[in-house]
Every structure is written in C-alpha cells, then in structure tokens.
Tab-separated table of C-alpha atoms in Angstrom:
chain	number	residue	atom	x	y	z
A	1	MET	CA	17.419	23.097	17.265
A	2	THR	CA	15.638	23.455	20.460
A	3	PHE	CA	12.845	26.078	20.924
A	4	PRO	CA	11.041	27.992	23.529
A	5	VAL	CA	7.418	26.745	24.299
A	6	LEU	CA	3.939	28.256	24.796
A	7	LYS	CA	3.266	27.130	28.616
A	8	GLY	CA	0.140	28.935	29.150
A	9	SER	CA	-2.140	31.737	28.482
A	10	SER	CA	-5.153	34.097	29.869
A	11	TYR	CA	-7.715	35.955	28.532
A	12	THR	CA	-9.728	38.480	30.720
A	13	LEU	CA	-12.891	40.642	29.692
A	14	VAL	CA	-14.252	43.506	31.952
A	15	HIS	CA	-17.742	44.667	31.206
A	16	THR	CA	-17.785	48.341	31.502
A	17	PRO	CA	-20.948	49.857	30.408
A	18	ASP	CA	-20.576	53.323	32.605
A	19	VAL	CA	-17.011	53.642	31.473
A	20	LEU	CA	-18.346	53.291	27.713
A	21	VAL	CA	-20.982	55.997	28.238
A	22	HIS	CA	-18.356	58.605	30.013
A	23	GLU	CA	-14.794	57.820	28.938
A	24	GLY	CA	-15.162	55.947	25.664
A	25	LYS	CA	-13.671	58.533	22.985
A	26	LEU	CA	-16.568	58.779	20.604
A	27	GLN	CA	-19.156	59.347	23.573
A	28	GLU	CA	-16.871	61.872	25.294
A	29	SER	CA	-16.420	63.616	21.976
A	30	GLU	CA	-20.230	63.728	21.273
A	31	MET	CA	-20.817	65.072	24.736
A	32	ARG	CA	-18.461	67.787	24.396
A	33	ASN	CA	-19.353	68.673	20.827
A	34	ASN	CA	-23.135	67.617	20.297
A	35	PRO	CA	-24.421	67.198	23.801
A	36	ASP	CA	-28.089	67.116	22.465
A	37	SER	CA	-27.083	64.378	19.922
A	38	ASP	CA	-29.865	61.676	19.193
A	39	TYR	CA	-27.083	59.146	19.687
A	40	LEU	CA	-26.449	60.173	23.097
A	41	LYS	CA	-30.117	59.866	23.735
A	42	ALA	CA	-30.264	56.492	22.316
A	43	ILE	CA	-27.410	54.741	24.543
A	44	PRO	CA	-29.349	54.005	27.415
A	45	ASP	CA	-31.446	51.543	25.408
A	46	HIS	CA	-28.501	49.966	23.643
A	47	LEU	CA	-26.590	48.944	26.879
A	48	ARG	CA	-26.561	45.375	27.733
A	49	SER	CA	-26.737	43.601	31.238
A	50	PHE	CA	-24.056	41.774	32.886
A	51	GLU	CA	-25.801	38.528	31.841
A	52	ASP	CA	-26.230	39.542	28.206
A	53	VAL	CA	-22.386	39.849	28.145
A	54	VAL	CA	-21.681	36.725	29.784
A	55	GLY	CA	-24.072	34.793	27.511
A	56	TYR	CA	-22.622	36.271	24.338
A	57	GLY	CA	-20.901	33.499	22.113
A	58	PRO	CA	-17.880	35.399	21.098
A	59	ASN	CA	-17.307	36.197	24.994
A	60	GLN	CA	-17.447	32.477	25.821
A	61	ALA	CA	-15.015	31.825	22.968
A	62	TYR	CA	-12.717	34.560	24.285
A	63	ILE	CA	-12.447	32.996	27.781
A	64	GLY	CA	-12.302	29.446	26.547
A	65	ASN	CA	-15.554	28.107	27.316
A	66	ILE	CA	-16.365	27.267	23.511
A	67	HIS	CA	-14.222	27.052	20.427
A	68	PRO	CA	-14.375	30.113	18.018
A	69	ARG	CA	-15.474	27.389	15.466
A	70	ASP	CA	-18.657	26.627	17.466
A	71	LEU	CA	-19.846	30.143	16.589
A	72	ASN	CA	-20.724	28.513	13.346
A	73	ASN	CA	-23.561	26.511	15.257
A	74	ILE	CA	-25.154	29.635	17.078
A	75	GLU	CA	-27.816	31.524	15.189
A	76	LYS	CA	-27.103	34.859	14.051
A	77	PRO	CA	-26.934	37.683	15.169
A	78	TRP	CA	-25.139	36.275	18.302
A	79	TYR	CA	-26.315	38.817	20.439
A	80	ASP	CA	-29.778	38.127	20.062
A	81	HIS	CA	-29.332	34.210	20.747
A	82	PRO	CA	-27.389	34.046	24.319
A	83	MET	CA	-25.891	30.595	25.061
A	84	LYS	CA	-27.474	28.813	27.835
A	85	ASP	CA	-25.673	28.090	30.832
A	86	ALA	CA	-22.922	30.291	30.001
A	87	SER	CA	-20.366	30.955	32.771
A	88	LYS	CA	-18.319	34.185	33.783
A	89	ASP	CA	-15.758	31.599	34.475
A	90	GLY	CA	-13.826	30.427	31.886
A	91	LYS	CA	-10.799	27.721	31.122
A	92	PHE	CA	-8.697	30.576	29.809
A	93	GLY	CA	-10.047	33.414	31.944
A	94	SER	CA	-13.002	35.140	33.273
A	95	ILE	CA	-15.681	38.149	32.853
A	96	MET	CA	-15.446	40.923	35.464
A	97	ASN	CA	-18.248	43.161	36.526
A	98	GLU	CA	-17.876	46.834	36.457
A	99	ASP	CA	-17.994	47.735	40.300
A	100	GLU	CA	-15.248	45.142	41.064
A	101	PHE	CA	-13.025	46.690	38.273
A	102	TYR	CA	-13.460	50.229	40.143
A	103	GLY	CA	-11.982	48.216	43.230
A	104	CYS	CA	-9.039	47.190	40.963
A	105	MET	CA	-8.500	50.649	39.777
A	106	LYS	CA	-8.138	51.553	43.552
A	107	ALA	CA	-5.862	48.536	44.440
A	108	VAL	CA	-3.288	49.164	41.546
A	109	ASP	CA	-3.256	52.959	42.142
A	110	MET	CA	0.090	53.953	44.164
A	111	PHE	CA	-0.547	57.539	44.211
A	112	GLU	CA	-3.854	58.038	45.634
A	113	LEU	CA	-5.629	59.232	42.576
A	114	VAL	CA	-8.483	57.025	42.889
A	115	VAL	CA	-10.944	57.923	45.169
A	116	LEU	CA	-14.195	55.709	46.050
A	117	GLU	CA	-17.186	56.267	48.115
A	118	LYS	CA	-16.825	54.933	51.450
A	119	SER	CA	-19.841	52.095	51.487
A	120	PHE	CA	-19.167	51.461	47.673
A	121	GLN	CA	-15.424	51.169	48.710
A	122	GLU	CA	-16.346	48.534	51.490
A	123	LYS	CA	-18.503	46.627	49.276
A	124	VAL	CA	-15.959	46.151	46.556
A	125	ALA	CA	-13.057	45.424	48.975
A	126	GLN	CA	-14.993	42.673	50.147
A	127	GLU	CA	-15.743	41.043	46.806
A	128	MET	CA	-12.124	41.386	45.977
A	129	GLN	CA	-10.868	39.909	49.139
A	130	ASP	CA	-13.338	36.764	48.050
A	131	ASP	CA	-12.080	36.960	44.455
A	132	PRO	CA	-10.235	33.538	44.116
A	133	VAL	CA	-7.535	35.212	41.628
A	134	ILE	CA	-7.327	38.684	43.393
A	135	GLY	CA	-7.354	37.591	46.994
A	136	LYS	CA	-4.484	34.939	46.081
A	137	TYR	CA	-2.126	36.981	43.785
A	138	TRP	CA	-2.449	40.668	44.729
A	139	VAL	CA	-0.100	42.234	47.114
A	140	THR	CA	-2.066	45.734	47.205
A	141	LEU	CA	-5.378	45.050	48.470
A	142	ASP	CA	-4.640	47.264	51.663
A	143	LYS	CA	-5.295	50.117	49.521
A	144	LEU	CA	-9.056	49.294	49.727
A	145	ASN	CA	-8.841	50.434	53.232
A	146	GLU	CA	-7.384	53.947	52.478
A	147	ASN	CA	-8.938	57.170	51.985
A	148	PRO	CA	-12.608	56.573	51.373
A	149	ALA	CA	-14.842	59.734	50.746
A	150	THR	CA	-18.202	61.158	50.573
A	151	ILE	CA	-20.004	61.797	47.474
A	152	GLU	CA	-19.896	65.534	48.382
A	153	GLU	CA	-15.956	65.075	48.450
A	154	ILE	CA	-16.084	63.347	45.105
A	155	THR	CA	-18.320	66.150	43.668
A	156	GLU	CA	-15.829	68.666	44.821
A	157	LEU	CA	-12.847	67.014	43.334
A	158	ILE	CA	-14.737	66.780	39.932
A	159	SER	CA	-15.899	70.265	39.806
A	160	ASP	CA	-13.197	72.003	41.303
A	161	LYS	CA	-9.944	69.568	40.441
A	162	ASP	CA	-10.818	68.413	37.078
A	163	ALA	CA	-11.053	64.823	38.442
A	164	LYS	CA	-12.831	62.257	36.246
A	165	PRO	CA	-16.045	60.699	37.407
A	166	LEU	CA	-16.491	56.833	38.084
A	167	TYR	CA	-20.365	55.817	37.777
A	168	PHE	CA	-21.700	52.319	38.303
A	169	ASN	CA	-25.495	51.743	37.280
A	170	ASN	CA	-25.233	55.532	36.396
A	171	GLU	CA	-24.666	56.442	39.998
A	172	LEU	CA	-21.558	58.718	40.999
A	173	VAL	CA	-19.532	56.224	43.114
A	174	GLY	CA	-15.865	57.580	42.884
A	175	CYS	CA	-13.324	59.683	40.880
A	176	VAL	CA	-9.846	59.759	39.302
A	177	LYS	CA	-7.718	62.673	40.240
A	178	ARG	CA	-5.246	64.112	37.840
A	179	ALA	CA	-1.572	63.391	38.810
A	180	HIS	CA	0.067	66.978	38.262
A	181	GLU	CA	-1.414	70.589	38.026
A	182	PHE	CA	-0.033	71.407	34.682
A	183	ASP	CA	1.727	68.228	33.008
A	184	ALA	CA	-0.708	67.327	29.955
A	185	ALA	CA	0.777	63.716	30.263
A	186	LEU	CA	-0.724	63.412	33.792
A	187	THR	CA	-4.069	64.974	33.431
A	188	SER	CA	-7.267	63.005	35.005
A	189	ASP	CA	-8.136	61.981	31.563
A	190	VAL	CA	-4.817	60.148	30.752
A	191	MET	CA	-4.613	58.853	34.438
A	192	PHE	CA	-7.848	56.951	33.771
A	193	GLU	CA	-6.702	55.595	30.860
A	194	ASN	CA	-3.430	54.508	32.262
A	195	LEU	CA	-5.037	53.010	35.393
A	196	VAL	CA	-7.823	51.114	33.256
A	197	SER	CA	-5.251	49.620	31.389
A	198	LYS	CA	-2.865	48.696	34.377
A	199	ALA	CA	-5.713	47.320	36.541
A	200	SER	CA	-7.031	44.978	33.534
A	201	GLY	CA	-3.625	44.009	32.765
A	202	ALA	CA	-2.547	43.124	36.032
A	203	TYR	CA	-6.074	40.968	36.554
A	204	ALA	CA	-5.140	38.927	33.344
A	205	LEU	CA	-1.405	38.269	34.945
A	206	ALA	CA	-2.900	36.947	38.125
A	207	GLU	CA	-5.208	34.674	35.962
A	208	LEU	CA	-2.519	33.412	34.077
A	209	PHE	CA	-0.916	32.346	37.366
A	210	ALA	CA	-4.253	30.604	38.604
A	211	LYS	CA	-5.049	29.126	35.601
A	212	ASN	CA	-1.558	27.428	34.870
A	213	ASP	CA	-0.298	27.100	38.379
A	214	ILE	CA	2.459	29.323	37.838
A	215	LYS	CA	4.638	30.932	40.782
A	216	PRO	CA	4.838	34.726	40.358
A	217	GLU	CA	8.419	34.693	41.948
A	218	ASP	CA	9.550	32.423	38.996
A	219	ILE	CA	8.755	35.075	36.292
A	220	ASP	CA	12.001	36.746	34.984
A	221	TYR	CA	10.793	39.186	32.413
A	222	LEU	CA	7.636	40.956	31.550
A	223	ILE	CA	6.806	42.378	28.360
A	224	GLU	CA	3.671	44.613	28.300
A	225	CYS	CA	2.226	45.587	24.858
A	226	SER	CA	-1.170	47.442	25.318
A	227	GLU	CA	-1.582	50.638	23.277
A	228	GLU	CA	-1.704	53.363	26.115
A	229	GLY	CA	1.287	55.054	27.108
A	230	CYS	CA	2.686	56.210	30.569
A	231	GLY	CA	4.929	58.980	31.541
A	232	ASP	CA	5.270	62.577	32.181
A	233	MET	CA	5.786	65.638	29.929
A	234	PHE	CA	9.334	65.106	29.448
A	235	GLN	CA	9.170	61.432	28.400
A	236	ARG	CA	5.663	60.871	27.320
A	237	ALA	CA	4.983	57.067	26.956
A	238	GLY	CA	8.196	56.295	28.497
A	239	GLY	CA	6.824	53.363	30.557
A	240	ASN	CA	6.892	51.333	32.295
A	241	TYR	CA	3.616	49.240	32.414
A	242	ALA	CA	5.252	45.790	32.737
A	243	LYS	CA	7.163	46.339	36.278
A	244	SER	CA	4.267	48.367	37.483
A	245	ILE	CA	2.008	45.243	36.689
A	246	GLY	CA	4.321	42.662	38.061
A	247	GLU	CA	4.705	44.762	41.220
A	248	ILE	CA	0.678	44.338	42.017
A	249	CYS	CA	1.220	40.384	41.255
A	250	GLY	CA	3.925	39.588	43.409
A	251	CYS	CA	6.600	39.178	40.677
A	252	VAL	CA	9.371	40.074	42.963
A	253	ASN	CA	12.300	38.486	40.847
A	254	ALA	CA	11.035	40.177	37.326
A	255	THR	CA	12.002	43.084	35.077
A	256	GLY	CA	10.436	44.109	32.413
A	257	SER	CA	9.510	46.591	29.552
A	258	ASP	CA	7.137	47.939	27.211
A	259	THR	CA	6.497	47.177	23.472
A	260	ARG	CA	4.479	49.599	21.383
A	261	SER	CA	3.317	49.162	17.619
A	262	PHE	CA	-0.194	49.481	17.504
A	263	CYS	CA	-2.326	46.457	16.855
A	264	ALA	CA	1.025	44.350	16.053
A	265	ALA	CA	2.797	45.076	19.354
A	266	PRO	CA	1.442	41.694	20.944
A	267	ALA	CA	2.937	39.514	17.935
A	268	HIS	CA	6.105	41.660	18.051
A	269	SER	CA	6.190	41.195	21.927
A	270	MET	CA	5.622	37.383	21.396
A	271	VAL	CA	8.704	37.042	19.032
A	272	GLU	CA	10.759	39.170	21.597
A	273	ALA	CA	9.785	36.690	24.461
A	274	ALA	CA	10.568	33.539	22.320
A	275	ALA	CA	14.035	35.165	21.350
A	276	LEU	CA	15.052	36.025	25.031
A	277	VAL	CA	14.204	32.740	26.118
A	278	LYS	CA	15.798	31.031	23.108
A	279	ALA	CA	19.134	32.872	23.877
A	280	GLY	CA	19.044	32.190	27.316
A	281	VAL	CA	18.676	35.507	28.657
A	282	TYR	CA	15.604	34.907	30.689
A	283	LYS	CA	13.785	31.638	31.320
A	284	ASN	CA	10.302	32.360	31.893
A	285	VAL	CA	8.862	35.518	30.190
A	286	VAL	CA	5.461	36.728	30.358
A	287	VAL	CA	3.663	38.917	27.686
A	288	LEU	CA	0.524	40.819	28.689
A	289	ALA	CA	-1.692	43.672	27.764
A	290	GLY	CA	-4.444	45.526	29.427
A	291	GLY	CA	-7.708	47.019	27.849
A	292	SER	CA	-8.330	50.160	26.273
A	293	SER	CA	-11.013	52.747	27.821
A	294	ALA	CA	-10.861	54.761	24.757
A	295	LYS	CA	-12.033	52.445	22.372
A	296	LEU	CA	-15.177	51.446	24.151
A	297	GLY	CA	-18.240	52.049	21.837
A	298	MET	CA	-15.847	53.107	19.214
A	299	ASN	CA	-18.311	52.005	16.384
A	300	GLY	CA	-21.387	52.878	18.448
A	301	LYS	CA	-22.998	55.307	16.223
A	302	ASP	CA	-23.164	52.491	13.680
A	303	HIS	CA	-24.384	50.009	16.028
A	304	VAL	CA	-27.322	51.988	17.199
A	305	LYS	CA	-28.033	53.066	13.436
A	306	LYS	CA	-28.650	49.379	13.014
A	307	ASP	CA	-30.485	48.895	16.163
A	308	GLN	CA	-28.013	46.459	17.811
A	309	PRO	CA	-26.810	46.657	21.229
A	310	LEU	CA	-23.296	48.608	21.980
A	311	ILE	CA	-21.248	45.357	22.099
A	312	GLU	CA	-18.015	47.287	22.343
A	313	ASP	CA	-18.773	47.401	25.946
A	314	CYS	CA	-15.531	45.003	27.440
A	315	LEU	CA	-11.980	45.931	28.180
A	316	GLY	CA	-9.995	42.919	26.753
A	317	ALA	CA	-6.821	41.700	28.345
A	318	PHE	CA	-4.432	38.910	28.040
A	319	ALA	CA	-1.307	37.206	29.367
A	320	VAL	CA	1.025	34.478	27.733
A	321	TYR	CA	3.678	32.319	29.430
A	322	VAL	CA	6.842	31.799	27.403
A	323	GLY	CA	9.364	29.578	28.804
A	324	GLU	CA	12.392	26.866	28.176
A	325	ASN	CA	11.478	23.864	26.310
A	326	ASP	CA	9.861	21.125	28.516
A	327	GLY	CA	9.491	18.714	25.872
A	328	LYS	CA	5.679	18.695	25.812
A	329	SER	CA	4.333	22.182	25.595
A	330	PRO	CA	3.758	23.555	21.892
A	331	VAL	CA	6.985	25.358	20.482
A	332	ILE	CA	7.590	28.797	19.006
A	333	ARG	CA	9.588	28.324	15.866
A	334	THR	CA	12.021	31.315	16.310
A	335	ASP	CA	13.507	30.187	13.120
A	336	ILE	CA	10.169	30.907	10.994
A	337	VAL	CA	9.447	34.700	11.649
A	338	GLY	CA	7.409	36.843	9.157
A	339	LYS	CA	7.964	40.509	8.753
A	340	HIS	CA	6.493	43.435	7.103
A	341	LYS	CA	9.833	45.222	5.824
A	342	ILE	CA	9.868	48.959	5.454
A	343	GLY	CA	10.290	48.214	1.647
A	344	SER	CA	7.535	45.545	1.533
A	345	GLY	CA	4.722	47.998	0.286
A	346	ALA	CA	1.407	48.608	1.475
A	347	ALA	CA	-0.719	46.434	-0.902
A	348	PRO	CA	-2.984	43.796	0.801
A	349	GLN	CA	-1.207	41.170	-1.576
A	350	ALA	CA	2.338	42.473	-0.742
A	351	ILE	CA	1.743	42.438	3.246
A	352	MET	CA	0.396	38.895	2.947
A	353	GLN	CA	3.519	37.971	0.963
A	354	ALA	CA	5.863	39.379	3.181
A	355	ILE	CA	4.420	37.914	6.635
A	356	VAL	CA	2.929	34.382	5.525
A	357	SER	CA	4.237	32.908	2.386
A	358	ASP	CA	7.988	34.434	2.504
A	359	PRO	CA	8.749	32.901	5.988
A	360	LEU	CA	7.098	29.650	5.427
A	361	GLU	CA	9.206	29.403	2.033
A	362	HIS	CA	12.429	30.388	3.498
A	363	ALA	CA	11.732	27.120	5.802
A	364	GLY	CA	10.834	24.938	3.199
A	365	LEU	CA	7.236	25.031	3.887
A	366	SER	CA	4.023	26.327	2.344
A	367	ILE	CA	0.491	27.699	3.415
A	368	LYS	CA	-0.812	24.249	3.146
A	369	ASP	CA	1.382	23.135	5.910
A	370	VAL	CA	-0.126	25.333	8.334
A	371	ASP	CA	-3.414	24.072	9.667
A	372	VAL	CA	-5.191	27.204	10.969
A	373	PHE	CA	-4.134	30.890	10.866
A	374	SER	CA	-5.049	33.549	13.445
A	375	ALA	CA	-4.990	37.091	12.166
A	376	GLU	CA	-6.894	40.172	13.182
A	377	MET	CA	-9.779	38.261	14.916
A	378	GLN	CA	-12.113	41.089	15.337
A	379	ASN	CA	-15.920	40.126	15.927
A	380	PRO	CA	-17.723	40.592	12.898
A	381	GLU	CA	-20.813	42.196	14.481
A	382	ILE	CA	-18.786	44.812	15.596
A	383	THR	CA	-17.060	45.790	12.275
A	384	VAL	CA	-19.556	44.826	9.455
A	385	PRO	CA	-22.395	47.231	10.706
A	386	ALA	CA	-19.447	50.038	10.543
A	387	GLY	CA	-18.587	49.413	7.260
A	388	ALA	CA	-15.281	47.585	7.795
A	389	GLY	CA	-16.530	44.107	6.683
A	390	ASP	CA	-15.582	40.706	8.336
A	391	ILE	CA	-11.857	41.360	8.862
A	392	PRO	CA	-10.895	37.719	9.625
A	393	ALA	CA	-13.033	36.213	6.919
A	394	ALA	CA	-11.142	38.681	4.339
A	395	ASN	CA	-7.503	37.648	5.645
A	396	TYR	CA	-8.432	34.159	5.292
A	397	LYS	CA	-9.738	34.780	1.785
A	398	MET	CA	-6.187	36.737	0.822
A	399	ILE	CA	-4.206	33.782	2.469
A	400	ALA	CA	-6.068	31.501	0.238
A	401	ALA	CA	-5.827	33.433	-2.721
A	402	LEU	CA	-2.016	33.747	-1.981
A	403	GLY	CA	-1.884	29.803	-1.779
A	404	ILE	CA	-3.568	29.533	-5.080
A	405	MET	CA	-1.435	32.022	-6.877
A	406	LYS	CA	1.456	30.285	-5.599
A	407	LYS	CA	0.014	27.035	-6.830
A	408	VAL	CA	-0.571	25.462	-3.425
A	409	PHE	CA	-4.223	25.313	-3.773
A	410	GLU	CA	-6.555	24.758	-7.058
A	411	LYS	CA	-8.738	27.857	-7.760
A	412	SER	CA	-11.750	25.642	-7.273
A	413	GLU	CA	-10.583	25.067	-3.549
A	414	LEU	CA	-10.566	28.709	-2.262
A	415	ASN	CA	-13.934	28.458	-0.027
A	416	SER	CA	-12.967	25.043	1.267
A	417	VAL	CA	-9.242	26.359	2.175
A	418	VAL	CA	-10.614	29.374	4.128
A	419	GLU	CA	-13.182	27.122	5.860
A	420	LYS	CA	-10.173	24.628	6.889
A	421	ILE	CA	-7.521	27.412	7.921
A	422	GLY	CA	-9.924	30.176	9.379
A	423	MET	CA	-12.422	30.451	12.154
A	424	PRO	CA	-15.102	33.067	13.069
A	425	GLY	CA	-13.965	36.649	14.470
A	426	PHE	CA	-14.646	36.461	18.312
A	427	VAL	CA	-12.512	39.051	19.774
A	428	PRO	CA	-13.571	42.715	21.054
A	429	THR	CA	-12.021	45.596	19.114
A	430	GLN	CA	-9.556	46.872	21.515
A	431	GLY	CA	-6.893	47.515	18.935
A	432	HIS	CA	-4.046	45.542	19.987
A	433	ILE	CA	-6.485	42.819	21.765
A	434	PRO	CA	-7.546	41.055	18.224
A	435	SER	CA	-3.868	40.675	17.109
A	436	GLY	CA	-4.131	36.822	16.643
A	437	ILE	CA	-2.894	36.423	20.335
A	438	PRO	CA	-6.345	35.413	21.581
A	439	PHE	CA	-6.160	32.185	19.650
A	440	LEU	CA	-3.016	31.161	21.487
A	441	GLY	CA	-5.013	29.375	24.429
A	442	HIS	CA	-7.063	27.484	22.008
A	443	ALA	CA	-3.863	26.418	19.612
A	444	LYS	CA	-2.195	25.052	22.652
A	445	GLU	CA	-5.165	22.869	23.636
A	446	MET	CA	-5.485	21.479	19.804
A	447	ILE	CA	-1.943	21.056	19.327
A	448	GLU	CA	-1.410	19.062	22.864
A	449	ASN	CA	-4.705	17.096	21.526
A	450	GLY	CA	-3.480	16.300	18.115
A	451	ASP	CA	-6.038	18.090	16.367
A	452	ILE	CA	-3.663	20.171	14.625
A	453	HIS	CA	0.214	20.365	14.191
A	454	ARG	CA	0.834	23.768	13.314
A	455	THR	CA	-0.553	27.418	13.399
A	456	MET	CA	0.512	30.834	12.145
A	457	ILE	CA	-0.262	33.873	14.245
A	458	ILE	CA	-0.201	37.183	12.757
A	459	GLY	CA	-0.181	40.506	13.995
A	460	LYS	CA	-0.971	43.639	11.577
A	461	GLY	CA	-0.751	47.508	12.504
A	462	SER	CA	-1.720	50.533	11.360
A	463	LEU	CA	1.429	52.734	11.884
A	464	PHE	CA	0.165	55.561	9.999
A	465	LEU	CA	-2.542	56.407	12.865
A	466	GLY	CA	0.608	58.025	14.654
A	467	ARG	CA	1.045	60.711	12.010
A	468	LEU	CA	4.810	59.898	11.553
A	469	THR	CA	4.695	57.522	8.652
A	470	ASN	CA	2.358	56.051	6.110
A	471	LEU	CA	3.767	52.478	6.744
A	472	PHE	CA	1.611	49.566	7.749
A	473	ASP	CA	3.372	47.125	10.048
A	474	GLY	CA	3.132	43.120	10.211
A	475	ILE	CA	4.662	40.301	12.034
A	476	SER	CA	3.950	36.573	12.201
A	477	PHE	CA	5.162	33.541	13.996
A	478	ILE	CA	4.768	29.672	14.233
A	479	VAL	CA	3.571	27.487	16.872
A	480	GLU	CA	3.649	23.806	16.497
A	481	ALA	CA	3.676	20.296	18.207
A	482	ASN	CA	6.599	19.507	20.397
A	483	ASP	CA	8.604	16.597	19.174
A	484	GLY	CA	10.006	16.110	22.639
A	485	HIS	CA	13.378	17.190	21.708
A	486	VAL	CA	14.813	19.382	24.292
A	487	ASP	CA	18.635	19.329	23.932
A	488	ASP	CA	20.924	21.214	21.315
A	489	ASP	CA	21.117	19.451	17.680
A	490	SER	CA	24.637	18.479	18.504
A	491	GLY	CA	22.990	15.622	20.604
A	492	VAL	CA	25.253	16.451	23.581
A	493	ASP	CA	23.549	17.265	26.673
A	494	LYS	CA	24.374	20.241	28.633
A	495	ASP	CA	25.988	18.471	31.431
A	496	THR	CA	28.223	16.583	28.807
A	497	ILE	CA	29.420	19.657	27.821
A	498	ARG	CA	30.135	20.876	31.030
A	499	GLN	CA	32.335	17.844	31.639
A	500	MET	CA	33.937	18.079	28.210
A	501	ILE	CA	35.233	21.788	29.054
A	502	ALA	CA	36.332	20.882	32.567
A	503	GLU	CA	38.519	18.010	31.026
A	504	SER	CA	39.955	20.138	28.433
A	505	MET	CA	40.829	23.234	30.890
A	506	LYS	CA	42.368	20.218	33.086
A	507	GLN	CA	44.484	18.948	30.001
A	508	PHE	CA	45.463	22.576	29.237
A	509	ALA	CA	46.391	22.938	32.872
A	510	ASP	CA	48.524	19.836	32.761
A	511	THR	CA	50.500	21.014	29.649
A	512	LEU	CA	51.538	24.004	31.544
A	513	LYS	CA	53.258	21.924	34.259
C-alpha cells in the first residue's frame, strides 16, 4: 500500500504583549469586573521584551533552531536563562513583532475594518514590503496604502462606534471596527479575534511556501483547524477561514474548508488531509491554523503570583503540507489511526487505550515500536504554576504505564521509557496549537536523518467546553520512514494499468465486429 507523505511544515510565533493586555480574555474580564485589581497593576512589570521572547528556549524549539530535547540542557527556569545568539528566524519558521503583525491584520482585511494611524501604517507597510515571506507571497499588500487615519479619528471610532483599540508599546496606533450594527457574530470583539487568527494563519502558510520551496498555485485543498469561528448571526462559525487565507497567499487553484474539534482539530485535519491524498481526490493539501488572541495571558494571574513573566504572550500558528508519495518524504500511515470512540469512556487509561494501543495492536505493532510520541506538548513553565502540572510528562507516563500493563515493558523500565519516547513540552498554550502537530517539523528531520523510524502524533480535545456534551475527544496517526515504494501493492504501475485497460477495451471492441 502506498501512503501520502509529510512534505513540509512551518511554525510561526507572534509576540503580542499589548494584545495580551487589552484583548486577552482573562485581562479583558478583569478590566470589566475588577478594574482596580492588583493583577492588572502588576502586569506591566511582568511583560517580556521581544528580545526576551526570541531568547526563550521553548520558542527556539518551536521555530526549529533547537530540538525540544535540547531544553534538557538549559537551566530552569528557562525564562531566566535566555539562549545566547538566538535568532527570530528558524529552520521551520520565525518570530514576528507586534507592530508588523498589525500591518498583517490590515493586509488581510477585506472589509476596511482595520484602521491604522497614518505614520504608523506607512512604517509597517515598508516593513512588510521588506519581509522576505510577506513581500514574496502575499497578494494584498496594496491595502497598506488605503484609508489611513489620525489618532483623533481612531479615538472617535473607539468611543462612538465601539471599535477595538490597537496599542503598540502602550500607545494607540489603530483600531478594529465592528462589521455590523447589531449582529452579535460580527462585533468588533469577534472581528478582532477572527482577523488575528486569519493574519497569523496566512503568515504561517506563506512561511510554509518559503521554507519548502512550494508554489502557491500547486495547492489543491486547504484545511484550517484553529479554534475561532467566522460567520454571521444566521450561520455563526460557518467558515471559511481556509479559503480566505489561501486568497491572501495566492493559492488560486485551491479550495478548502474548516475543521473544528477544540484541541484535537489539527490531528483530525491531518487524518483528513492524508485520506484526501490517499484517495486521489487532491494531490497537494495543506493543514493550517492561526493563533488565538483570547488565550493570551490565560494563566496570567498564576504567573504573576509566582513572580514569573507573562509567558503566554505569543500567538502560535502552523502549516503542514501533505502530498502524494515521492519515495523519500516520511509517510502518513492511513491504515493506523487511533480514535476515541463515543463509547470509549473518559478515564485517562481508556483514552490512551483507544488512541494509542488499540490502533497499534490492530496493525500488529506495540507501543515499543513507536520511537517518539507527541501529545499535548504544552510548555510546563506555563501550566505547572497554574496547577495543571507538566502535561506532556503526564501523558508519557500514562503511555509507558499502558505499555507495562500490556507487558511490553517491565515495571522497572518506567522512567527510562518515558525518557526514550518523550521530550519536554515547548509549545504555547494556544489551545489547538500544542496538539502534537508542532513536533512534525522535528519528526520529519529525525526520520529523514535516520534518527528515528516512527512517531505517533496525538491530539486530545475537551468537547465538554462547548456545553453540548461531556465527552472528551482524541485521535492519533503514525508518521514513519518512507521505504521508497510509491506504486500499488499489485506491483503494476499506473501506465501499465492504463495500457492493460486500453488493450482490454480493444479486445472487447473486436469481439463486437
């Protein structure tokens, strides 16, 4: 059986401290309900500089400059021990500054909702023209020449028209207007979140093209899997982010759709992409997701209590390219897919059984046959102070314990197995972003270098957050080394099959004479 392959990936971070302060849902709620709170007063002293963000080890792992396991060699806490000679540009992606990102929001806005102050707009327009990714791949940069405003005009839009302010270095530089007078799905608050997700997703897509030498016009299908939902009051969250992002990056031959399943959506989307390519429906599919402004500073109160920086200050985005088997790129095993069934149950052991051991055993494999697992790769410096613990470490211990229960490992091997199959968490808590997908860039490199043969990517989701079900969600898939076999198991290539069909039709026609 020939399988689709993982041809490339990209990972983008956007440092957005002012968006954290003014648009992160925790901070926004605090301003509304407790404007004199000690937490709000403490925020300015706990914000990081762009240099701090670039030097932060987990961020360097996310964009591919170090392997996640290299974090074991950095003294903790990582935020107190920045990496020397760290770069905002990485093998897999980059880290963007907030002012340029506001320009990105303006460039992806098709309805003149983003308004920037004139001199600020001119400055970021030049930055974007000079950006090697945006300047080459984005087709809407002319919007940076449209409808600039004065600060007075922006202030009036905020006070009289309920526009959302844009701040840079705590100074007002623009705003996002509402898209409708009374539609609750098109308020300035919702449009702000939607444009943030679209702009960051579009940059990740352009980085995918730039880092992997891909032509935008070659893409057939786009699947967007972030946690936002665009629509109006008649079809709230009806979509479509995928096509709107493809439009920005010149994907003129692509169509697409959105997939939503909370934190598990990226893993679902990868299975969907692989299935579409395997079935021959589309040859080149991209799975992508933009970031979530709502989750910036989500655990901020706990971080301030521990007197640590507000390290949930970056939007996370990614894009992954799935294509037809080229005989060299790592394959995605469409015959080994784990799923948390409706009847699987919510106990941690039941979830791991359903999405880890069941699909492996069905394929005649065991946990021991997977070199590295990637599941919920949240940075522990974010989650531990908030009381959620080290989530990746907990997952690895459950997988190792499951292997012991299955008699694949000895009980005495627990710690060594965890070390062998795992890695430190290195991903921002952007909901869907830590879903296991951020490891794909490293996995592709490790597989092609011969360091590992097989990895399992796991996505888990909390469906109960939508208040429609108490169910959890989970799905997994396998990526492994390519054996170079690109034809069907029959051993007959496609040209031979076509020739055989033609000869059969000729013979049939001859019998009718």
